[in-house]
Short mmCIF file of C-alpha atoms in Angstrom, two decimals:
data_model
loop_
_atom_site.label_atom_id
_atom_site.label_comp_id
_atom_site.label_asym_id
_atom_site.label_seq_id
_atom_site.Cartn_x
_atom_site.Cartn_y
_atom_site.Cartn_z
CA MET A 1 12.01 38.76 9.73
CA CYS A 2 8.20 37.43 9.53
CA GLN A 3 5.95 36.54 12.69
CA ILE A 4 4.06 34.20 12.46
CA GLY A 5 2.23 32.38 15.04
CA GLY A 6 4.28 35.14 18.32
CA ALA A 7 7.18 33.44 16.77
CA LYS A 8 9.22 35.39 14.40
CA MET A 9 10.70 33.33 11.65
CA LYS A 10 14.00 34.07 9.38
CA LYS A 11 13.38 34.27 5.29
CA ILE A 12 15.87 31.54 4.48
CA LEU A 13 14.60 31.29 0.67
CA GLU A 14 12.39 33.22 -1.45
CA ILE A 15 11.42 32.93 -4.87
CA LYS A 16 11.47 36.64 -6.27
CA ASP A 17 9.23 37.92 -9.51
CA VAL A 18 10.14 34.21 -11.22
CA THR A 19 8.50 33.42 -14.69
CA TYR A 20 9.34 30.51 -16.40
CA VAL A 21 8.53 29.12 -20.03
CA TYR A 22 10.06 25.74 -20.78
CA ASP A 23 11.88 25.29 -23.96
CA GLY A 24 10.10 24.35 -26.61
CA GLU A 25 6.76 25.64 -24.86
CA ARG A 26 4.12 28.42 -24.92
CA LEU A 27 3.18 29.18 -22.05
CA PRO A 28 5.05 29.49 -18.95
CA VAL A 29 5.19 27.45 -15.84
CA TRP A 30 3.91 30.20 -14.05
CA GLU A 31 3.87 33.53 -14.32
CA HIS A 32 5.80 36.90 -11.91
CA LEU A 33 5.76 34.45 -8.38
CA SER A 34 6.87 35.02 -5.41
CA CYS A 35 6.49 33.14 -2.29
CA SER A 36 9.24 32.83 0.85
CA PHE A 37 10.08 30.08 2.45
CA PHE A 38 11.74 30.18 6.20
CA GLU A 39 14.83 28.82 8.56
CA GLY A 40 14.01 25.84 10.53
CA LYS A 41 10.09 25.55 8.99
CA ILE A 42 8.64 22.90 7.22
CA HIS A 43 5.93 23.95 4.14
CA VAL A 44 3.82 22.81 1.43
CA ILE A 45 3.68 23.19 -1.75
CA SER A 46 0.11 21.69 -2.91
CA GLY A 47 -1.75 22.05 -6.37
CA PRO A 48 -3.50 20.17 -8.93
CA SER A 49 -1.53 17.68 -11.52
CA GLY A 50 0.97 19.49 -13.95
CA CYS A 51 0.60 22.64 -12.27
CA GLY A 52 4.40 23.49 -11.53
CA LYS A 53 4.90 21.68 -7.93
CA SER A 54 7.86 20.07 -9.10
CA SER A 55 9.64 22.77 -11.11
CA VAL A 56 9.41 24.88 -7.85
CA LEU A 57 11.70 22.51 -6.84
CA ASN A 58 13.65 22.07 -9.33
CA LEU A 59 14.00 26.62 -9.64
CA LEU A 60 15.29 25.54 -6.02
CA ASN A 61 18.02 23.49 -6.60
CA GLY A 62 19.16 24.87 -10.07
CA LEU A 63 17.57 22.14 -12.25
CA ILE A 64 16.04 24.94 -13.62
CA PRO A 65 16.95 26.26 -15.18
CA HIS A 66 20.70 24.26 -15.82
CA MET A 67 19.33 21.25 -16.41
CA PHE A 68 15.76 21.90 -17.88
CA GLU A 69 16.48 24.51 -20.33
CA GLY A 70 14.02 27.82 -20.58
CA LYS A 71 13.71 31.41 -20.59
CA LEU A 72 13.69 32.07 -16.68
CA GLU A 73 13.28 35.83 -14.75
CA GLY A 74 12.42 37.01 -11.98
CA LYS A 75 15.52 35.66 -8.78
CA VAL A 76 15.66 33.53 -6.58
CA LEU A 77 17.85 34.49 -3.47
CA LEU A 78 19.13 32.22 -0.30
CA TYR A 79 20.44 33.93 2.48
CA GLY A 80 19.98 36.89 0.37
CA GLU A 81 22.14 36.37 -2.81
CA ASP A 82 20.30 35.72 -5.86
CA ILE A 83 21.51 32.04 -7.15
CA THR A 84 19.54 31.96 -10.35
CA GLU A 85 22.89 31.92 -12.00
CA MET A 86 24.39 29.48 -9.96
CA LEU A 87 24.67 25.34 -10.60
CA PRO A 88 23.59 22.58 -9.02
CA ARG A 89 26.74 21.32 -7.68
CA TYR A 90 27.59 24.80 -5.37
CA ARG A 91 24.18 24.24 -4.06
CA CYS A 92 24.50 20.73 -3.04
CA ASP A 93 26.00 21.63 0.23
CA ARG A 94 22.90 23.81 1.38
CA ILE A 95 20.04 22.23 -0.89
CA GLY A 96 18.76 19.03 -0.91
CA LEU A 97 16.69 17.37 -3.77
CA VAL A 98 14.64 13.92 -3.27
CA MET A 99 12.89 13.16 -6.38
CA GLN A 100 9.73 11.87 -7.33
CA ASN A 101 11.05 8.49 -8.78
CA PRO A 102 13.87 7.13 -6.38
CA GLU A 103 15.36 5.37 -8.74
CA SER A 104 16.30 8.36 -10.72
CA GLN A 105 18.56 9.72 -8.68
CA PHE A 106 20.51 6.43 -7.43
CA CYS A 107 23.90 6.44 -8.65
CA THR A 108 25.67 2.96 -7.29
CA PHE A 109 24.09 -0.69 -6.93
CA THR A 110 24.05 -1.26 -2.45
CA VAL A 111 22.14 0.61 -0.29
CA GLU A 112 25.98 1.51 2.00
CA GLU A 113 27.66 2.71 -1.78
CA GLU A 114 24.37 5.12 -2.23
CA LEU A 115 24.40 6.67 1.01
CA ALA A 116 28.10 7.54 1.09
CA PHE A 117 28.38 8.39 -2.25
CA GLY A 118 27.47 12.10 -1.52
CA MET A 119 29.62 12.36 2.11
CA GLU A 120 32.41 10.79 -0.56
CA ASN A 121 32.39 13.51 -2.54
CA MET A 122 32.68 16.05 0.39
CA GLY A 123 35.60 14.48 1.52
CA TYR A 124 34.20 12.98 5.07
CA SER A 125 36.06 10.36 7.05
CA GLU A 126 35.25 6.70 6.84
CA ASP A 127 34.00 6.88 10.50
CA GLU A 128 31.75 9.73 10.10
CA ILE A 129 30.76 8.17 7.13
CA ARG A 130 30.09 5.01 8.66
CA ARG A 131 28.13 6.22 11.84
CA ARG A 132 25.46 8.64 9.81
CA ILE A 133 25.02 5.67 7.56
CA GLU A 134 23.90 3.73 11.53
CA GLU A 135 22.45 6.56 12.38
CA VAL A 136 19.82 7.33 9.24
CA LEU A 137 19.50 3.60 8.39
CA SER A 138 18.18 3.57 12.06
CA PHE A 139 15.97 6.42 11.77
CA ILE A 140 13.68 5.11 8.19
CA GLY A 141 13.63 1.78 9.90
CA LEU A 142 15.97 -0.43 7.77
CA PRO A 143 18.76 -1.07 10.00
CA GLY A 144 21.60 -3.00 9.34
CA TYR A 145 20.37 -3.63 5.38
CA GLU A 146 24.06 -1.52 4.22
CA GLU A 147 24.62 -4.63 2.17
CA MET A 148 21.48 -4.69 0.02
CA GLU A 149 21.63 -3.92 -3.62
CA LEU A 150 19.36 -1.20 -4.72
CA ASP A 151 16.71 -3.03 -7.19
CA GLN A 152 16.28 -6.05 -4.98
CA LEU A 153 14.30 -3.36 -2.45
CA SER A 154 10.42 -2.42 -2.56
CA GLY A 155 9.27 0.85 -4.13
CA GLY A 156 8.99 1.94 -0.81
CA GLN A 157 12.67 0.78 0.39
CA LYS A 158 14.13 2.60 -2.93
CA GLN A 159 11.83 6.19 -1.80
CA LYS A 160 13.26 5.66 1.60
CA ILE A 161 16.68 4.79 0.97
CA ALA A 162 16.89 8.29 -1.91
CA ILE A 163 15.83 10.04 1.73
CA ALA A 164 18.59 9.04 3.63
CA SER A 165 20.81 9.42 0.92
CA ILE A 166 19.92 13.78 1.12
CA LEU A 167 19.81 13.48 5.63
CA VAL A 168 22.95 12.02 5.71
CA MET A 169 24.31 15.50 4.21
CA LYS A 170 22.16 17.66 6.72
CA PRO A 171 21.86 19.93 3.71
CA LYS A 172 20.10 23.28 5.30
CA ILE A 173 17.14 23.40 3.07
CA LEU A 174 15.50 19.98 2.09
CA LEU A 175 13.50 19.56 -0.66
CA LEU A 176 10.63 16.48 -1.14
CA ASP A 177 8.70 15.82 -4.27
CA GLU A 178 5.96 13.89 -3.54
CA PRO A 179 8.19 11.44 -0.54
CA THR A 180 6.07 8.71 0.27
CA ALA A 181 3.73 8.20 -2.38
CA ASN A 182 5.19 4.73 -2.74
CA LEU A 183 4.58 4.06 1.25
CA ASP A 184 2.58 1.71 3.04
CA PRO A 185 1.05 3.88 6.18
CA GLU A 186 2.79 3.17 8.71
CA SER A 187 6.12 3.92 6.69
CA ARG A 188 4.66 6.59 5.59
CA ALA A 189 4.05 8.23 9.43
CA GLN A 190 8.00 6.72 9.89
CA VAL A 191 9.02 9.22 6.78
CA PHE A 192 6.71 12.28 8.44
CA GLN A 193 8.07 11.32 11.79
CA LEU A 194 11.88 11.43 10.59
CA ILE A 195 11.23 14.53 8.66
CA VAL A 196 10.05 17.03 11.67
CA ARG A 197 12.72 15.56 13.92
CA ILE A 198 15.43 17.07 11.42
CA SER A 199 13.25 20.13 10.95
CA ARG A 200 13.16 20.35 14.73
CA GLU A 201 16.47 19.00 15.98
CA GLU A 202 18.37 19.89 13.16
CA ASN A 203 16.64 23.50 12.27
CA MET A 204 16.07 22.15 8.74
CA THR A 205 14.62 23.92 6.30
CA VAL A 206 12.15 21.52 4.74
CA ILE A 207 9.65 22.37 1.89
CA ILE A 208 7.45 18.79 0.34
CA VAL A 209 5.18 18.91 -2.57
CA GLU A 210 2.25 16.02 -1.40
CA HIS A 211 -0.95 15.22 -1.57
CA ASN A 212 -1.79 13.96 1.43
CA ILE A 213 -0.49 15.23 4.35
CA SER A 214 -3.13 14.21 7.49
CA GLU A 215 -0.16 12.34 9.51
CA ILE A 216 2.20 15.57 9.33
CA LEU A 217 -0.49 18.22 8.80
CA GLY A 218 -0.09 19.24 12.84
CA GLU A 219 3.52 19.93 12.15
CA VAL A 220 3.68 22.04 9.00
CA ASP A 221 4.45 25.50 9.46
CA TRP A 222 3.74 27.26 5.94
CA VAL A 223 1.03 25.98 3.13
CA ILE A 224 1.49 27.25 -0.38
CA GLY A 225 -1.37 26.41 -2.92
CA LEU A 226 -0.71 26.81 -6.99
CA ASP A 227 -3.94 26.93 -9.23
CA GLY A 228 -4.13 24.45 -12.79
CA SER A 229 -2.67 27.54 -14.56
CA GLY A 230 0.84 27.60 -11.91
CA ARG A 231 -1.03 30.93 -9.89
CA LYS A 232 -0.51 31.23 -6.12
CA VAL A 233 -4.42 30.89 -4.66
CA ILE A 234 -2.88 30.01 -1.02
CA ASP A 235 0.39 31.49 0.68
CA CYS A 236 -0.75 31.38 4.57
CA GLN A 237 0.32 29.77 8.05
CA ARG A 238 -0.78 26.16 9.08
CA GLU A 239 -3.92 27.43 10.72
CA GLU A 240 -5.32 29.30 8.31
CA ALA A 241 -5.11 27.36 5.19
CA GLY A 242 -6.25 24.32 7.11
CA GLY A 243 -10.06 25.89 7.31
CA LEU A 244 -9.43 26.09 3.50
CA PHE A 245 -8.93 22.53 2.68
CA ARG A 246 -11.22 21.44 5.67
CA ARG A 247 -13.96 23.12 3.64
CA GLU A 248 -13.25 21.82 0.61
CA MET A 249 -12.89 17.85 2.04
CA SER A 250 -16.51 18.25 2.68
CA GLU A 251 -17.81 19.31 -0.76
CA ARG A 252 -15.28 16.28 -2.13
CA ASP A 253 -16.99 14.18 0.10
CA ALA A 254 -20.04 15.24 -1.11
CA LYS A 255 -18.71 14.69 -5.07
CA VAL A 256 -16.97 10.67 -4.14
CA PRO A 257 -19.78 8.04 -5.37
CA GLU A 258 -20.09 4.73 -3.96
CA ALA A 259 -18.65 2.29 -6.20
CA GLY A 260 -21.00 0.05 -7.81
CA ARG A 261 -20.04 -3.33 -6.58
CA VAL A 262 -19.65 -6.43 -9.35
CA PHE A 263 -21.06 -9.97 -7.56
CA ARG A 264 -18.16 -12.03 -8.28
CA ASN A 265 -18.14 -15.11 -10.75
CA LYS A 266 -17.66 -18.13 -10.37
CA GLU A 267 -14.29 -18.36 -13.40
CA ILE A 268 -11.26 -18.26 -11.30
CA VAL A 269 -8.88 -16.48 -14.43
CA LEU A 270 -5.57 -16.66 -12.24
CA ASP A 271 -5.10 -19.20 -10.03
CA ILE A 272 -1.78 -19.04 -7.83
CA SER A 273 -0.74 -22.03 -5.58
CA HIS A 274 2.38 -22.96 -3.41
CA LEU A 275 4.88 -20.09 -4.81
CA ASP A 276 7.65 -19.73 -3.25
CA PHE A 277 10.18 -17.17 -4.35
CA ALA A 278 13.84 -15.53 -3.41
CA TYR A 279 15.70 -13.50 -5.43
CA PRO A 280 19.54 -15.16 -6.53
CA VAL A 281 22.49 -14.10 -5.14
CA PRO A 282 25.17 -11.63 -7.12
CA GLY A 283 28.23 -13.92 -7.69
CA ARG A 284 26.64 -17.01 -5.86
CA LYS A 285 26.38 -19.94 -8.10
CA ASN A 286 22.58 -21.12 -7.14
CA GLY A 287 22.94 -18.85 -4.31
CA ARG A 288 19.60 -17.49 -3.03
CA GLY A 289 18.53 -14.97 -1.05
CA ARG A 290 15.77 -13.48 1.75
CA GLN A 291 12.50 -15.72 1.11
CA ILE A 292 10.27 -13.15 -0.96
CA LEU A 293 7.58 -14.90 -1.55
CA ARG A 294 6.18 -18.36 0.43
CA ASP A 295 3.40 -21.16 0.68
CA PHE A 296 1.89 -18.39 -1.62
CA HIS A 297 -1.70 -18.71 -2.46
CA MET A 298 -4.10 -16.81 -4.87
CA GLN A 299 -6.40 -16.94 -7.18
CA VAL A 300 -8.26 -14.19 -8.87
CA HIS A 301 -12.14 -14.21 -10.74
CA LYS A 302 -13.42 -12.96 -13.85
CA GLN A 303 -14.86 -8.76 -12.98
CA ASP A 304 -13.04 -9.02 -9.90
CA PHE A 305 -11.94 -5.48 -8.74
CA LEU A 306 -9.46 -6.43 -6.81
CA ALA A 307 -6.92 -4.68 -3.86
CA ILE A 308 -3.67 -6.33 -2.49
CA VAL A 309 -2.60 -4.25 0.39
CA GLY A 310 0.06 -5.20 2.49
CA GLU A 311 3.69 -3.11 4.03
CA ASN A 312 6.31 -1.90 1.67
CA GLY A 313 8.75 -5.36 0.97
CA VAL A 314 6.17 -7.65 1.36
CA GLY A 315 6.40 -8.93 -1.58
CA LYS A 316 3.44 -7.28 -4.09
CA SER A 317 5.72 -6.19 -6.67
CA THR A 318 8.07 -9.20 -6.77
CA LEU A 319 4.30 -11.01 -7.71
CA MET A 320 3.66 -8.45 -10.33
CA LYS A 321 7.43 -9.72 -12.40
CA LEU A 322 6.49 -13.99 -11.38
CA ILE A 323 3.01 -13.40 -12.87
CA PHE A 324 4.48 -11.19 -15.87
CA LYS A 325 7.25 -13.65 -16.91
CA VAL A 326 9.77 -11.73 -15.37
CA CYS A 327 10.97 -13.30 -12.52
CA LYS A 328 10.97 -17.80 -12.57
CA PRO A 329 9.21 -19.37 -8.93
CA ASP A 330 11.72 -21.63 -6.99
CA SER A 331 8.75 -23.43 -6.66
CA GLY A 332 4.27 -23.88 -7.25
CA THR A 333 2.07 -23.52 -9.82
CA ILE A 334 0.26 -20.23 -11.44
CA ARG A 335 -2.72 -20.59 -13.82
CA LEU A 336 -3.83 -18.00 -16.21
CA PHE A 337 -7.14 -18.95 -17.61
CA GLY A 338 -6.52 -22.52 -16.32
CA LYS A 339 -3.48 -23.20 -18.03
CA GLU A 340 -0.05 -23.30 -16.76
CA LEU A 341 2.03 -19.16 -16.72
CA GLU A 342 4.88 -21.05 -18.13
CA SER A 343 2.91 -22.53 -21.49
CA TYR A 344 2.03 -18.93 -22.59
CA PRO A 345 4.74 -17.50 -25.66
CA THR A 346 5.38 -14.21 -24.22
CA LYS A 347 3.72 -12.45 -26.77
CA LYS A 348 -0.12 -14.15 -26.53
CA LEU A 349 0.68 -13.79 -22.64
CA TYR A 350 0.95 -9.95 -22.77
CA HIS A 351 -1.70 -9.43 -24.90
CA LEU A 352 -3.98 -11.20 -22.39
CA ILE A 353 -1.89 -9.21 -19.23
CA GLY A 354 -0.82 -5.38 -18.71
CA LEU A 355 0.60 -4.08 -16.73
CA VAL A 356 0.65 -0.49 -15.55
CA PHE A 357 4.46 0.01 -13.80
CA GLN A 358 4.95 1.90 -10.48
CA ASN A 359 6.79 3.99 -11.67
CA PRO A 360 5.81 5.31 -15.53
CA GLU A 361 8.96 6.38 -16.99
CA ASN A 362 10.06 2.66 -16.62
CA GLN A 363 7.08 1.85 -19.72
CA PHE A 364 7.81 5.08 -21.57
CA ILE A 365 9.94 3.66 -24.84
CA THR A 366 9.40 6.35 -28.04
CA ASN A 367 10.25 10.27 -27.63
CA THR A 368 6.28 11.76 -28.17
CA VAL A 369 3.28 11.50 -25.80
CA TRP A 370 1.54 10.35 -29.78
CA ASP A 371 4.29 7.93 -30.70
CA GLU A 372 4.13 5.71 -27.04
CA MET A 373 0.84 5.49 -27.37
CA MET A 374 0.59 5.07 -31.12
CA PHE A 375 3.49 2.42 -30.14
CA SER A 376 0.80 0.51 -28.36
CA LEU A 377 -1.18 0.10 -31.63
CA LYS A 378 1.53 -1.22 -33.52
CA ARG A 379 0.50 -4.00 -33.58
CA THR A 380 -3.43 -4.24 -34.45
CA ARG A 381 -5.00 -4.42 -37.62
CA GLU A 382 -7.05 -1.12 -36.97
CA SER A 383 -6.82 0.97 -40.18
CA ARG A 384 -4.61 4.62 -38.97
CA GLU A 385 -7.49 6.51 -39.11
CA GLU A 386 -9.05 4.11 -36.78
CA LYS A 387 -5.97 3.93 -34.58
CA GLU A 388 -5.31 8.48 -34.85
CA ARG A 389 -9.31 8.46 -33.35
CA ARG A 390 -9.25 6.30 -30.41
CA ILE A 391 -5.72 7.57 -29.26
CA LYS A 392 -7.43 11.07 -29.94
CA GLY A 393 -10.76 10.27 -27.54
CA MET A 394 -7.92 8.65 -25.19
CA LEU A 395 -5.73 11.87 -24.66
CA GLU A 396 -8.91 13.90 -24.07
CA GLN A 397 -10.42 11.58 -21.56
CA PHE A 398 -7.41 11.57 -19.80
CA HIS A 399 -6.37 15.80 -20.73
CA LEU A 400 -3.32 14.46 -22.07
CA GLU A 401 -4.31 16.44 -25.61
CA GLU A 402 -2.20 19.01 -24.63
CA GLU A 403 0.86 17.38 -24.07
CA LYS A 404 0.83 15.05 -27.69
CA GLU A 405 4.17 16.46 -29.04
CA LYS A 406 6.17 16.35 -25.44
CA SER A 407 8.56 14.02 -24.53
CA PRO A 408 6.89 11.74 -21.97
CA PHE A 409 10.23 11.99 -19.61
CA VAL A 410 9.13 15.88 -19.29
CA LEU A 411 5.04 15.34 -18.55
CA SER A 412 4.24 15.80 -14.43
CA GLN A 413 4.44 12.47 -12.30
CA GLY A 414 0.78 12.96 -12.39
CA GLN A 415 0.56 13.18 -16.33
CA LYS A 416 3.55 10.42 -16.67
CA ARG A 417 0.44 7.99 -14.93
CA ARG A 418 -2.17 9.19 -16.54
CA LEU A 419 -0.59 8.33 -19.56
CA SER A 420 1.57 5.07 -18.48
CA VAL A 421 -2.80 4.10 -18.10
CA ALA A 422 -3.78 5.23 -21.00
CA SER A 423 -1.18 4.07 -22.90
CA MET A 424 -2.15 -0.01 -21.30
CA LEU A 425 -5.96 0.46 -21.61
CA LEU A 426 -5.19 1.32 -25.66
CA THR A 427 -5.07 -2.43 -26.36
CA ASN A 428 -7.62 -4.60 -24.57
CA GLN A 429 -6.22 -6.87 -21.87
CA GLU A 430 -8.82 -9.21 -20.42
CA ILE A 431 -6.37 -9.15 -16.83
CA LEU A 432 -4.81 -4.93 -16.06
CA PHE A 433 -2.88 -5.37 -13.34
CA LEU A 434 -2.29 -1.64 -11.64
CA ASP A 435 0.98 -0.98 -9.28
CA GLU A 436 -0.22 1.86 -7.55
CA PRO A 437 -2.21 3.88 -10.00
CA THR A 438 -2.74 6.62 -8.20
CA TYR A 439 0.88 7.94 -7.34
CA GLY A 440 0.99 12.00 -8.09
CA GLN A 441 -2.52 12.10 -8.66
CA ASP A 442 -4.93 14.71 -7.73
CA PHE A 443 -8.27 14.21 -6.38
CA GLU A 444 -9.90 15.20 -9.29
CA ASN A 445 -7.95 12.89 -11.83
CA ARG A 446 -7.46 10.11 -9.25
CA GLN A 447 -11.37 9.88 -8.76
CA GLU A 448 -11.59 10.43 -13.42
CA LEU A 449 -8.62 7.42 -13.59
CA MET A 450 -10.89 4.80 -10.79
CA LYS A 451 -14.12 5.61 -12.17
CA ASP A 452 -12.68 4.60 -16.38
CA MET A 453 -11.21 1.49 -14.26
CA GLN A 454 -15.10 0.89 -12.62
CA GLU A 455 -15.97 1.26 -16.05
CA LEU A 456 -14.18 -1.56 -17.73
CA VAL A 457 -14.77 -3.66 -14.63
CA GLU A 458 -18.51 -3.19 -15.58
CA LYS A 459 -17.36 -3.93 -19.13
CA GLY A 460 -16.00 -8.00 -17.95
CA ILE A 461 -12.37 -6.60 -17.29
CA THR A 462 -10.46 -8.26 -14.64
CA ILE A 463 -8.41 -5.24 -12.20
CA VAL A 464 -5.76 -6.53 -9.71
CA MET A 465 -4.63 -3.17 -7.57
CA ILE A 466 -1.93 -2.70 -5.98
CA THR A 467 -2.22 -0.10 -3.68
CA HIS A 468 -2.05 1.72 -0.16
CA ASP A 469 -4.83 3.74 -0.65
CA LEU A 470 -7.19 2.03 1.71
CA SER A 471 -9.67 4.66 0.82
CA LEU A 472 -9.63 4.35 -2.78
CA VAL A 473 -10.05 0.16 -1.81
CA ARG A 474 -12.84 0.91 0.40
CA GLN A 475 -14.72 2.46 -2.51
CA TYR A 476 -14.07 0.84 -5.76
CA ALA A 477 -12.81 -2.78 -4.96
CA THR A 478 -14.71 -5.74 -4.60
CA HIS A 479 -12.37 -8.34 -2.70
CA VAL A 480 -8.97 -7.30 -0.91
CA VAL A 481 -5.92 -9.95 -0.23
CA GLU A 482 -3.12 -8.61 2.30
CA ILE A 483 0.02 -10.08 2.28
CA GLU A 484 2.45 -9.88 5.22
CA ASN A 485 5.82 -11.98 5.06
CA GLY A 486 5.40 -13.06 1.58
CA SER A 487 1.95 -14.68 2.25
CA VAL A 488 -1.64 -14.21 2.39
CA VAL A 489 -3.23 -13.63 5.93
CA LYS A 490 -6.65 -12.21 4.57
CA SER A 491 -8.50 -12.53 1.64
CA LEU A 492 -12.39 -11.24 2.28
CA PRO A 493 -14.55 -9.20 -0.22
CA THR A 494 -14.08 -5.72 0.48
CA GLY A 495 -16.60 -5.35 3.12
CA GLU A 496 -15.70 -7.79 5.45
CA TYR A 497 -12.06 -6.68 5.13
CA PHE A 498 -12.57 -3.60 6.26
CA ALA A 499 -14.80 -5.14 9.16
CA TRP A 500 -12.00 -7.71 10.04
CA ARG A 501 -9.53 -4.54 10.18
CA GLY A 502 -11.81 -2.07 12.58
CA GLU A 503 -10.54 1.32 11.64
CA ARG A 504 -10.79 4.69 9.33
CA THR A 505 -8.97 4.79 6.31
CA ASP A 506 -9.34 8.31 5.87
CA ASN A 507 -6.29 10.48 4.22
CA VAL A 508 -6.26 14.30 3.97
CA CYS A 509 -5.99 15.34 0.41
CA LEU A 510 -5.23 19.14 -0.46
CA TYR A 511 -5.80 18.85 -4.28
#
């Protein structure tokens, strides 16, 4: 038992003197790590990208060492029982994990099937399954979505369904890895409110890996902080940790430069007008589903650093699919550099524009970080020596030089994001599209990445960024487009946009 704030807390889960080295690695993720988690309380684990936060969750869930092989020393105690030898399938009724990339944990095709999957395997009755599905969809703000195809959901909606698929099982311990990274502010607040409600009403223990926790900070009971080497530097209750973070944020605010603004060029490089689009309904010839974009208009000028904002599901990611010819519009026109988009061969199009995906794993195609970077330069006429020089410089710039022999898929989410951006920057497209570019990034890497983007704009590159981070928009964007219900509701220079909103955009970032 532990007494905090006058209340006694029962220890439910404990990491005891754990050292772990991934198979093939020289250095451990953490050495002699010890920390405790308490029944019915909300815990936050924070730290720089690559410090081992997600690995802690994988350890608790049993993915380490049973899925991710390596050398493990120490104990993981659940109700006092060492579970280091227990396979993940024998923990799933007590410990549930929501991964960083929701698509990596989906097993079915529709929302209803996904939410029912775990309960069916546990032998729940049809009536109970149906009741819980309706309840959890109402909780997450997606009532009536049972028949929706998972691949037609927005990134934020997919994250909500991933969380719901664990919540319907009602485990005693809920592990969440950056659960709101892809969500708009309103959806993020809803998810945090749901997490707090489940913890308080169901006495569920919650362990969250998260950078931005402004909406939930007041509800957090315990904070664990790791440094860049995986050493525990914070292990205390919220009240004590809050003071540390406030001092750190004050120091950071002093470091944040005022972003340079580039005067809007008169040249229009992308012109979209009267665009309509609805996804086809599977199995129905010429059948169309819900209208995603309607009479959509947008212009992008040369050297814009344009931010596209809006709630989840309004059509931001769908717009990218249309621009990159992954989907074809039902009506309307897209002109790139004054020419109809359809007139460009795909190869030529991708030399002019580049996309950094919302989920970095979706664009990785090789087995090592080095090969991923080299693939980007595969069709260039540079010498081998010049290619290697450029790649080495980019790896150093994005702090990936130590990871060059690793598979892109075993990197932390922050490292994956930096790799996806670095590999795209090698090819020098004229317009770069970024879908949630700072997802999974700590403060320092976020600032460094966006500084690189700003320098590209100053050199003549045009950047279009989809993001929910309004503080990022305020600092770097030159122009803002807000989408609502598939149409543009505002298109204004950044200063005018925030004057129109008339609200603050502060976030609390732990690291």
